[in-house]
Each structure stands twice: as structure tokens, then as C-alpha cells.
């Protein structure tokens, strides 16, 4: 099974900060990585698929990059609406596996 | 507009069974793979299972193999999961989601979820 290690598990940041979250896959997953945002009591929302393709309607301050088995979600300028938990998901092979999540909190 | 609506959750005793349903609208259901994803209270997301358009391919996480069966009825635009031998660790919100493909598979639309509680 492919393991996905997400870091950090939490971070504190201020509005306007640049934030990066990383997922490392245990083996090659090509570009088969999704990023989701989830707010408390809400349904996960797809932000990025194919490692770097922005889902329709998602603000351009969100971006995704890939370097080998390392994948990064970047929020270029954190906004009040961005405080949430973020998850990555590898969809290269079953069983699909989510990262452990990163909670982005207000500093 | 795409809508996915789950139902069938509730309180069940350990060892019991439950069947969850998800009714889809706003898209051609029979053209898409579908999935179940769950989230235990206060925990992260866990992929449960996928099913192909014609049910010819199904995949599931090891922890539910032999206990959960994913199925669909394209005539009713519906996705199901039959859950048998339920355990306390199956307690979670269960989401159905639509799969699409572009540089890899992705889950683009999710339902609101239905809560399953396994407890005596």
C-alpha cells in the first residue's frame, strides 16, 4: 500500500502569510494527488487535482506543485476564509490513502 | 447542479448491519465511477471503496473487505454500501463522492454525509 505522510499536523499563521503544506508519498504516484479543504462540520472541498490543477471556483492564491514523490500545497496570502484543515489524497492505486491532515490556525 | 444525498445512517449494535444509500442528481450518474469515504468523529478522512460505472470493478480498504459491499443501481441514480459485521471503529460520517479523471483520479463532488454510530 502507498503511504502518504503529511506535514505539519498543524500550523499557526496570520492573515497575509504564505503557507505551505507537504505530502510525501512512499512511492511514485505520478501526479495522482488531490488537495482538499475542510472546515468544522462541513464537507471536504476539492481544491487541486492532478497535483497542480486548480478546481473550478478555487481562488488563485491556492497552488500545488510536485517534485518526485513530494507534493506541496501553497496558499500565497492566507485569508480569513482559509483557516481550516487540509488533506491530501493519493489516487494512484488502491487503497487510496489520505494524509493525516494539517490544521491551519490563526496566530 | 450536482447533488449527492446520503441516507440510511443511524445507531446500530456491534455485529449489526446497515445499508447506506446515496442518490445522485444533476449529472449522468451511469457515466461516473463513485466512491464512499468516511470520517470518524474528530479524526481524518479515510477512503472506503470505489465502484466502476457497470460494477465490473470495485476496490475497498482492507479494514472493510469481507464486511462491506459497494453497489449501484444506475436506473435509480443510486449508490449503496451494505455494511455487515459492524464494529465500533466503523463509527463515522459516511460520504459518497463522484470520481472524475484528469492527470489522475479525483473526488470532485461530495454529499453531506450520513452518520453511522456502532455502539451497544
XYZ file of N, CA and C in Angstrom:
681
model
N 0.839 -1.191 0.000
C 0.000 0.000 0.000
C 0.885 1.256 0.000
N 0.402 2.299 -0.626
C 1.130 3.558 -0.675
C 0.815 4.371 0.576
N 1.855 4.781 1.274
C 1.681 5.629 2.456
C 1.871 7.086 2.039
N 1.099 7.944 2.657
C 1.215 9.380 2.409
C 1.449 10.066 3.744
N 2.567 10.767 3.845
C 2.923 11.448 5.086
C 2.757 12.948 4.884
N 1.852 13.523 5.631
C 1.540 14.945 5.506
C 2.154 15.708 6.665
N 2.710 16.878 6.359
C 3.295 17.716 7.410
C 3.141 19.190 7.073
N 3.069 20.043 8.118
C 2.970 19.677 9.523
C 1.551 19.225 9.871
N 1.343 18.745 11.079
C -0.008 18.359 11.503
C -0.834 19.598 11.845
N -0.173 20.657 12.239
C -0.853 21.920 12.474
C 0.132 23.065 12.307
N -0.402 24.234 12.079
C 0.423 25.426 11.980
C -0.411 26.639 12.350
N 0.276 27.629 12.861
C -0.371 28.899 13.180
C 0.182 29.960 12.240
N -0.696 30.737 11.662
C -0.270 31.745 10.709
C -1.197 32.945 10.783
N -0.730 34.032 10.236
C -1.503 35.275 10.229
C -2.059 35.548 8.849
N -3.101 36.345 8.810
C -3.651 36.766 7.519
C -2.536 37.437 6.718
N -2.425 37.037 5.464
C -1.388 37.576 4.599
C -0.145 36.718 4.506
N 0.016 35.766 5.415
C 1.191 34.892 5.393
C 1.139 33.934 4.204
N 2.326 33.497 3.801
C 2.442 32.427 2.815
C 2.536 31.116 3.589
N 1.709 30.155 3.217
C 1.624 28.883 3.948
C 1.914 27.729 2.991
N 2.720 26.781 3.458
C 2.992 25.596 2.648
C 2.739 24.341 3.468
N 2.117 23.384 2.838
C 1.814 22.074 3.423
C 2.363 21.027 2.461
N 2.962 19.989 3.021
C 3.624 18.989 2.187
C 3.071 17.601 2.418
N 2.978 16.849 1.345
C 2.658 15.417 1.410
C 3.752 14.655 0.679
N 4.246 13.627 1.329
C 5.269 12.779 0.727
C 4.693 11.380 0.549
N 4.741 10.881 -0.663
C 4.258 9.527 -0.940
C 5.394 8.534 -0.786
N 5.054 7.324 -0.391
C 6.072 6.295 -0.135
C 6.622 5.696 -1.421
N 5.981 5.963 -2.543
C 6.480 5.519 -3.844
C 5.905 6.427 -4.916
N 6.336 6.188 -6.139
C 5.866 7.025 -7.240
C 4.351 6.974 -7.380
N 3.711 8.133 -7.430
C 2.271 8.207 -7.675
C 1.968 9.108 -8.865
N 2.991 9.307 -9.716
C 2.826 10.204 -10.858
C 2.302 11.553 -10.343
N 1.201 12.024 -10.909
C 0.632 13.284 -10.435
C -0.739 13.056 -9.788
N -0.966 11.839 -9.315
C -2.289 11.447 -8.806
C -2.485 11.884 -7.361
N -2.514 13.184 -7.156
C -2.677 13.708 -5.810
C -3.703 14.832 -5.807
N -4.636 14.722 -4.863
C -5.674 15.732 -4.665
C -5.378 16.473 -3.368
N -5.838 17.722 -3.297
C -5.831 18.507 -2.060
C -7.266 18.940 -1.748
N -7.641 18.776 -0.460
C -8.976 19.146 -0.002
C -8.861 20.114 1.165
N -9.873 20.952 1.286
C -10.039 21.834 2.443
C -11.300 21.408 3.177
N -11.225 21.331 4.489
C -12.412 21.006 5.269
C -12.524 21.940 6.462
N -13.666 22.564 6.589
C -13.963 23.397 7.746
C -14.808 22.592 8.719
N -14.781 22.950 10.012
C -15.512 22.168 11.016
C -16.983 22.003 10.657
N -17.448 20.763 10.709
C -18.842 20.467 10.431
C -19.234 20.552 8.966
N -18.256 20.722 8.105
C -18.535 20.886 6.679
C -17.960 19.721 5.872
N -18.416 19.648 4.645
C -17.972 18.611 3.716
C -16.621 19.001 3.124
N -15.718 18.040 2.929
C -14.449 18.370 2.264
C -14.690 18.982 0.886
N -13.849 19.932 0.553
C -13.956 20.644 -0.722
C -12.673 20.420 -1.520
N -12.830 19.976 -2.760
C -11.666 19.756 -3.626
C -11.060 21.098 -4.030
N -9.745 21.221 -3.780
C -9.027 22.428 -4.187
C -8.216 22.192 -5.458
N -7.455 21.100 -5.446
C -6.481 20.828 -6.501
C -6.494 19.341 -6.818
N -6.385 19.018 -8.108
C -6.224 17.627 -8.527
C -5.086 17.538 -9.531
N -4.647 16.318 -9.810
C -3.514 16.162 -10.714
C -2.293 16.921 -10.229
N -2.165 17.020 -8.932
C -1.050 17.681 -8.233
C -1.048 19.198 -8.354
N -1.539 19.745 -9.479
C -1.388 21.189 -9.664
C -2.552 21.866 -10.370
N -3.575 21.136 -10.741
C -4.713 21.726 -11.454
C -5.742 22.255 -10.466
N -6.017 23.540 -10.573
C -6.962 24.167 -9.652
C -8.385 23.804 -10.046
N -9.163 23.314 -9.089
C -10.573 23.026 -9.342
C -11.300 24.343 -9.617
N -12.330 24.283 -10.454
C -13.079 25.475 -10.798
C -13.615 26.197 -9.568
N -13.480 27.524 -9.569
C -14.007 28.316 -8.473
C -13.069 28.484 -7.296
N -11.952 27.789 -7.312
C -10.987 27.897 -6.204
C -10.088 29.109 -6.449
N -9.892 29.936 -5.432
C -9.078 31.146 -5.618
C -7.659 30.837 -6.066
N -7.094 31.730 -6.838
C -5.763 31.500 -7.405
C -4.647 31.614 -6.385
N -4.956 32.013 -5.169
C -3.913 32.023 -4.129
C -3.518 30.603 -3.718
N -4.335 29.631 -4.087
C -4.001 28.235 -3.838
C -3.237 27.684 -5.051
N -2.168 26.958 -4.775
C -1.432 26.316 -5.853
C -0.819 25.013 -5.355
N -0.554 24.119 -6.299
C 0.052 22.841 -5.960
C 1.229 22.557 -6.853
N 2.260 21.957 -6.259
C 3.431 21.587 -7.029
C 3.832 20.158 -6.685
N 4.641 19.596 -7.567
C 5.095 18.218 -7.407
C 6.574 18.147 -7.731
N 7.277 17.395 -6.898
C 8.687 17.134 -7.162
C 8.965 15.696 -6.757
N 8.931 14.828 -7.730
C 9.107 13.404 -7.429
C 7.942 12.889 -6.609
N 8.249 12.450 -5.402
C 7.191 11.939 -4.517
C 6.769 12.963 -3.482
N 7.243 14.180 -3.599
C 6.869 15.264 -2.694
C 5.893 16.213 -3.374
N 4.810 16.508 -2.652
C 3.760 17.370 -3.184
C 3.521 18.502 -2.190
N 3.328 19.701 -2.711
C 3.173 20.865 -1.848
C 1.926 21.644 -2.223
N 1.167 22.008 -1.195
C 0.058 22.948 -1.335
C 0.536 24.282 -0.777
N 0.401 25.329 -1.556
C 0.802 26.658 -1.109
C -0.396 27.590 -1.150
N -0.556 28.337 -0.071
C -1.514 29.445 -0.036
C -0.659 30.703 -0.035
N -0.745 31.471 -1.072
C 0.220 32.566 -1.257
C 0.012 33.703 -0.267
N -1.226 33.968 0.083
C -1.538 35.030 1.030
C -2.782 34.605 1.796
N -2.569 34.115 2.996
C -3.637 33.491 3.777
C -4.761 34.488 4.049
N -5.979 34.047 3.799
C -7.152 34.874 4.034
C -7.979 34.304 5.190
N -8.827 35.133 5.821
C -9.622 34.637 6.960
C -10.430 33.388 6.634
N -10.882 33.258 5.383
C -11.690 32.108 4.983
C -10.859 30.831 4.845
N -9.539 30.940 4.924
C -8.670 29.783 4.686
C -8.337 29.000 5.936
N -8.760 29.480 7.094
C -8.472 28.743 8.316
C -9.357 27.498 8.344
N -8.706 26.344 8.265
C -9.396 25.075 8.042
C -8.374 23.956 8.175
N -8.835 22.736 7.947
C -7.937 21.584 7.889
C -7.799 21.154 6.443
N -6.581 20.846 6.059
C -6.269 20.481 4.677
C -5.779 19.037 4.631
N -6.248 18.316 3.623
C -5.875 16.914 3.435
C -5.392 16.693 2.007
N -4.397 15.834 1.870
C -4.028 15.334 0.553
C -4.567 13.911 0.410
N -4.704 13.465 -0.820
C -5.204 12.123 -1.119
C -4.483 11.605 -2.352
N -3.867 10.419 -2.222
C -3.265 9.803 -3.410
C -4.287 8.889 -4.049
N -4.426 9.024 -5.356
C -5.397 8.221 -6.099
C -4.691 7.405 -7.184
N -3.412 7.114 -6.968
C -2.644 6.377 -7.963
C -3.001 4.906 -7.980
N -3.141 4.337 -6.771
C -3.516 2.934 -6.701
C -4.273 2.653 -5.423
N -5.174 1.681 -5.498
C -5.947 1.281 -4.327
C -5.069 0.456 -3.389
N -5.232 0.611 -2.083
C -6.179 1.513 -1.442
C -5.741 2.964 -1.503
N -6.658 3.828 -1.905
C -6.348 5.244 -1.868
C -6.069 5.656 -0.425
N -5.157 6.585 -0.237
C -4.784 6.973 1.114
C -4.719 8.489 1.252
N -5.330 8.961 2.347
C -5.297 10.370 2.699
C -4.088 10.650 3.584
N -3.604 11.876 3.512
C -2.670 12.340 4.522
C -3.409 12.540 5.833
N -2.641 12.770 6.891
C -3.197 12.850 8.232
C -3.921 14.165 8.498
N -3.731 15.142 7.632
C -4.386 16.432 7.778
C -3.469 17.485 8.386
N -3.688 18.731 7.996
C -2.969 19.873 8.550
C -3.989 20.922 8.952
N -4.007 21.229 10.235
C -4.943 22.239 10.735
C -4.248 23.590 10.687
N -4.818 24.522 9.942
C -4.268 25.865 9.830
C -5.055 26.770 10.773
N -4.347 27.290 11.776
C -4.992 28.086 12.811
C -4.503 29.522 12.771
N -5.279 30.366 13.417
C -4.940 31.783 13.471
C -3.871 32.008 14.531
N -2.807 32.736 14.151
C -1.763 33.074 15.118
C -2.232 34.250 15.971
N -26.991 21.335 -11.562
C -26.082 21.332 -10.412
C -26.005 19.924 -9.834
N -24.801 19.499 -9.531
C -24.585 18.167 -8.987
C -25.038 18.113 -7.536
N -25.805 17.085 -7.212
C -26.219 16.841 -5.834
C -26.041 15.377 -5.517
N -25.523 15.118 -4.317
C -25.408 13.768 -3.784
C -26.018 13.786 -2.392
N -26.988 12.917 -2.157
C -27.682 12.907 -0.880
C -27.641 11.505 -0.290
N -26.940 11.386 0.846
C -26.826 10.103 1.538
C -27.963 9.924 2.530
N -28.262 8.676 2.817
C -29.247 8.343 3.836
C -28.960 6.943 4.346
N -29.632 6.589 5.447
C -29.509 5.239 5.969
C -28.662 5.101 7.214
N -28.024 6.179 7.637
C -27.211 6.104 8.840
C -28.064 5.967 10.090
N -27.402 5.692 11.186
C -28.112 5.562 12.454
C -27.296 4.815 13.463
N -27.938 4.457 14.568
C -27.296 3.730 15.653
C -27.511 2.233 15.445
N -26.444 1.476 15.515
C -26.531 0.032 15.333
C -25.600 -0.642 16.344
N -25.988 -1.810 16.793
C -25.166 -2.541 17.759
C -23.983 -3.215 17.063
N -22.908 -3.419 17.804
C -21.770 -4.159 17.228
C -22.226 -5.499 16.674
N -21.726 -5.818 15.494
C -22.125 -7.039 14.805
C -23.326 -6.858 13.910
N -23.976 -5.716 13.994
C -25.173 -5.463 13.209
C -24.880 -5.039 11.776
N -25.948 -4.760 11.067
C -25.855 -4.392 9.649
C -26.590 -3.097 9.383
N -26.154 -2.457 8.317
C -26.776 -1.201 7.895
C -26.530 -1.062 6.403
N -27.481 -0.481 5.700
C -27.296 -0.203 4.268
C -27.430 1.295 4.044
N -26.375 1.899 3.542
C -26.393 3.308 3.215
C -26.718 3.492 1.747
N -27.426 4.584 1.452
C -27.770 4.919 0.075
C -27.290 6.329 -0.241
N -27.066 6.571 -1.506
C -26.690 7.895 -1.985
C -27.406 8.109 -3.311
N -28.255 9.113 -3.358
C -28.978 9.420 -4.584
C -28.315 10.602 -5.270
N -28.027 10.429 -6.538
C -27.326 11.448 -7.317
C -28.272 12.171 -8.263
N -27.992 13.425 -8.509
C -28.749 14.197 -9.486
C -27.852 15.279 -10.069
N -28.265 15.782 -11.233
C -27.521 16.882 -11.847
C -26.404 16.453 -12.776
N -26.219 15.146 -12.950
C -25.202 14.659 -13.871
C -25.586 13.248 -14.318
N -24.915 12.747 -15.334
C -25.193 11.415 -15.869
C -24.510 10.365 -14.990
N -25.235 9.946 -13.977
C -24.686 9.049 -12.947
C -24.028 7.816 -13.544
N -24.622 7.243 -14.562
C -24.129 5.982 -15.125
C -22.782 6.134 -15.825
N -22.331 7.371 -16.023
C -21.051 7.610 -16.701
C -19.867 7.745 -15.755
N -20.118 7.697 -14.464
C -19.065 8.002 -13.494
C -18.800 6.871 -12.517
N -17.520 6.682 -12.196
C -17.153 5.926 -11.016
C -17.672 6.698 -9.803
N -17.930 5.953 -8.728
C -18.381 6.563 -7.479
C -17.585 5.973 -6.312
N -17.646 6.671 -5.177
C -16.845 6.252 -4.026
C -17.571 6.517 -2.716
N -17.139 5.807 -1.682
C -17.507 6.096 -0.298
C -16.237 6.482 0.446
N -16.347 7.526 1.245
C -15.261 7.998 2.110
C -15.867 8.201 3.492
N -15.121 7.896 4.546
C -15.664 8.079 5.887
C -14.730 8.912 6.743
N -15.313 9.414 7.833
C -14.556 10.239 8.773
C -15.075 9.965 10.179
N -14.257 9.337 10.990
C -14.614 9.094 12.382
C -14.668 10.426 13.120
N -15.459 10.500 14.177
C -15.613 11.770 14.901
C -14.277 12.349 15.341
N -14.002 13.575 14.925
C -12.772 14.247 15.308
C -11.515 13.728 14.642
N -11.657 12.851 13.657
C -10.499 12.240 13.004
C -10.412 12.661 11.544
N -9.424 12.095 10.854
C -9.205 12.420 9.456
C -10.094 11.626 8.518
N -9.865 11.844 7.242
C -10.647 11.190 6.201
C -10.055 9.830 5.863
N -10.927 8.881 5.539
C -10.485 7.547 5.136
C -11.286 7.105 3.921
N -10.601 6.779 2.858
C -11.254 6.216 1.677
C -11.745 4.808 2.004
N -12.977 4.505 1.588
C -13.578 3.204 1.901
C -13.634 2.306 0.667
N -14.212 2.812 -0.422
C -14.399 1.959 -1.591
C -14.735 2.784 -2.828
N -14.436 2.190 -3.985
C -14.798 2.753 -5.298
C -15.561 1.708 -6.088
N -16.395 2.153 -7.025
C -17.095 1.236 -7.917
C -17.188 1.857 -9.312
N -16.940 1.000 -10.305
C -16.973 1.431 -11.693
C -18.420 1.594 -12.159
N -18.562 2.220 -13.299
C -19.899 2.516 -13.816
C -20.788 1.267 -13.923
N -20.220 0.170 -14.408
C -21.021 -1.039 -14.624
C -20.821 -2.090 -13.532
N -20.221 -1.688 -12.422
C -19.951 -2.572 -11.266
C -18.898 -3.642 -11.567
N -18.252 -3.589 -12.709
C -17.298 -4.633 -13.071
C -15.983 -4.517 -12.305
N -15.715 -3.375 -11.722
C -14.532 -3.185 -10.891
C -14.945 -2.503 -9.596
N -14.415 -3.059 -8.494
C -14.686 -2.500 -7.178
C -13.404 -2.640 -6.366
N -13.133 -1.641 -5.581
C -11.947 -1.650 -4.732
C -12.354 -1.155 -3.356
N -11.716 -1.707 -2.336
C -12.047 -1.262 -0.985
C -10.829 -1.360 -0.088
N -10.878 -0.627 1.013
C -9.811 -0.663 2.004
C -9.853 -1.998 2.737
N -8.704 -2.481 3.142
C -8.625 -3.811 3.752
C -9.530 -3.962 4.971
N -9.681 -2.890 5.755
C -10.420 -2.989 7.013
C -11.905 -3.281 6.818
N -12.425 -3.127 5.608
C -13.848 -3.400 5.379
C -14.066 -4.590 4.440
N -12.983 -5.124 3.899
C -13.125 -6.255 2.975
C -13.804 -7.424 3.678
N -14.761 -8.024 2.976
C -15.492 -9.153 3.541
C -16.655 -8.730 4.423
N -16.748 -7.443 4.745
C -17.845 -6.945 5.584
C -18.715 -5.932 4.844
N -18.097 -5.087 4.051
C -18.836 -4.042 3.318
C -18.910 -4.418 1.839
N -20.048 -4.150 1.223
C -20.217 -4.374 -0.215
C -20.746 -3.103 -0.852
N -20.009 -2.597 -1.808
C -20.446 -1.409 -2.531
C -21.199 -1.859 -3.779
N -22.261 -1.143 -4.105
C -23.039 -1.485 -5.299
C -23.717 -0.220 -5.811
N -24.371 -0.339 -6.941
C -25.061 0.812 -7.518
C -26.216 0.334 -8.368
N -27.172 1.241 -8.596
C -28.300 0.993 -9.474
C -28.403 2.215 -10.380
N -27.894 2.087 -11.579
C -27.849 3.243 -12.482
C -29.253 3.704 -12.888
N -30.206 2.792 -12.914
C -31.577 3.176 -13.263
C -32.189 4.084 -12.201
N -31.696 3.952 -10.978
C -32.202 4.763 -9.872
C -31.219 5.867 -9.472
N -30.137 6.025 -10.246
C -29.115 7.036 -9.921
C -28.649 6.898 -8.464
N -28.439 5.686 -8.060
C -28.160 5.431 -6.646
C -26.919 4.586 -6.419
N -26.205 4.937 -5.368
C -25.028 4.221 -4.892
C -25.358 3.665 -3.514
N -24.828 2.480 -3.220
C -25.125 1.845 -1.937
C -23.844 1.312 -1.300
N -23.899 1.118 -0.002
C -22.910 0.293 0.674
C -23.638 -0.519 1.727
N -23.539 -1.815 1.597
C -24.099 -2.729 2.584
C -23.010 -3.023 3.598
N -23.271 -2.715 4.854
C -22.264 -2.860 5.901
C -22.723 -3.933 6.874
N -21.986 -5.020 6.943
C -22.274 -6.125 7.861
C -21.153 -6.249 8.877
N -21.435 -6.938 9.958
C -20.413 -7.153 10.977
C -19.821 -5.862 11.489
N -20.687 -4.885 11.745
C -20.188 -3.562 12.123
C -19.463 -3.584 13.457
N -18.424 -2.750 13.519
C -17.577 -2.638 14.703
C -17.587 -1.199 15.200
N -17.173 -1.015 16.435
C -17.122 0.340 16.991
C -16.270 1.261 16.125
N -15.206 0.717 15.561
C -14.304 1.540 14.750
C -14.885 1.921 13.395
N -16.054 1.420 13.063
C -16.745 1.840 11.838
C -17.589 3.084 12.069
N -17.683 3.527 13.327
C -18.427 4.737 13.644
C -17.807 5.917 12.909
N -18.614 6.595 12.091
C -18.088 7.675 11.256
C -19.223 8.331 10.496
N -18.915 9.481 9.939
C -19.755 10.064 8.900
C -19.321 9.412 7.589
N -20.281 8.921 6.830
C -20.001 8.297 5.546
C -20.452 9.238 4.431
N -19.499 9.577 3.572
C -19.761 10.449 2.438
C -19.739 9.640 1.150
N -20.660 9.927 0.249
C -20.481 9.424 -1.114
C -19.869 10.556 -1.937
N -19.120 10.186 -2.946
C -18.429 11.161 -3.764
C -18.330 10.671 -5.197
N -18.274 11.617 -6.096
C -18.125 11.300 -7.514
C -16.653 11.336 -7.905
N -16.250 10.377 -8.729
C -14.897 10.373 -9.266
C -14.895 10.965 -10.667
N -13.829 11.708 -10.949
C -13.572 12.142 -12.314
C -12.089 11.955 -12.571
N -11.693 12.144 -13.838
C -10.297 11.867 -14.186
C -9.683 13.032 -14.951
N -8.484 13.401 -14.520
C -7.705 14.410 -15.226
C -6.323 14.430 -14.605
N -5.330 13.906 -15.262
C -3.989 13.736 -14.671
C -4.084 12.938 -13.384
N -4.990 11.991 -13.377
C -5.224 11.190 -12.186
C -6.670 11.323 -11.740
N -7.109 10.395 -10.910
C -8.477 10.415 -10.417
C -8.634 11.486 -9.340
N -9.821 12.001 -9.231
C -10.104 12.930 -8.157
C -11.565 12.847 -7.765
N -11.840 13.292 -6.527
C -13.191 13.292 -5.967
C -13.715 14.717 -6.016
N -14.571 14.993 -7.011
C -14.931 16.391 -7.211
C -16.216 16.833 -6.516
N -17.156 15.942 -6.321
C -18.388 16.303 -5.627
C -18.650 15.313 -4.503
N -19.070 15.840 -3.363
C -19.325 15.059 -2.163
C -20.742 15.334 -1.672
N -21.363 14.311 -1.077
C -22.614 14.531 -0.389
C -22.373 15.119 0.986
N -23.462 15.373 1.703
C -23.372 15.955 3.044
C -23.008 14.923 4.106
N -23.142 13.666 3.761
C -22.746 12.621 4.696
C -23.898 12.117 5.542
N -23.745 10.883 6.025
C -24.701 10.290 6.949
C -23.916 9.630 8.064
N -24.362 9.825 9.293
C -23.617 9.363 10.461
C -24.021 7.942 10.839
N -23.020 7.098 10.971
C -23.208 5.734 11.456
C -22.545 5.628 12.824
N -23.310 5.193 13.797
C -22.781 5.009 15.146
C -22.945 3.551 15.535
N -21.839 2.906 15.848
C -21.863 1.500 16.250
C -21.572 1.446 17.742
N -22.604 1.101 18.496
C -22.467 1.104 19.950
C -23.567 0.258 20.567
N -23.240 -0.347 21.708
C -24.248 -1.119 22.433
C -24.945 -0.250 23.475
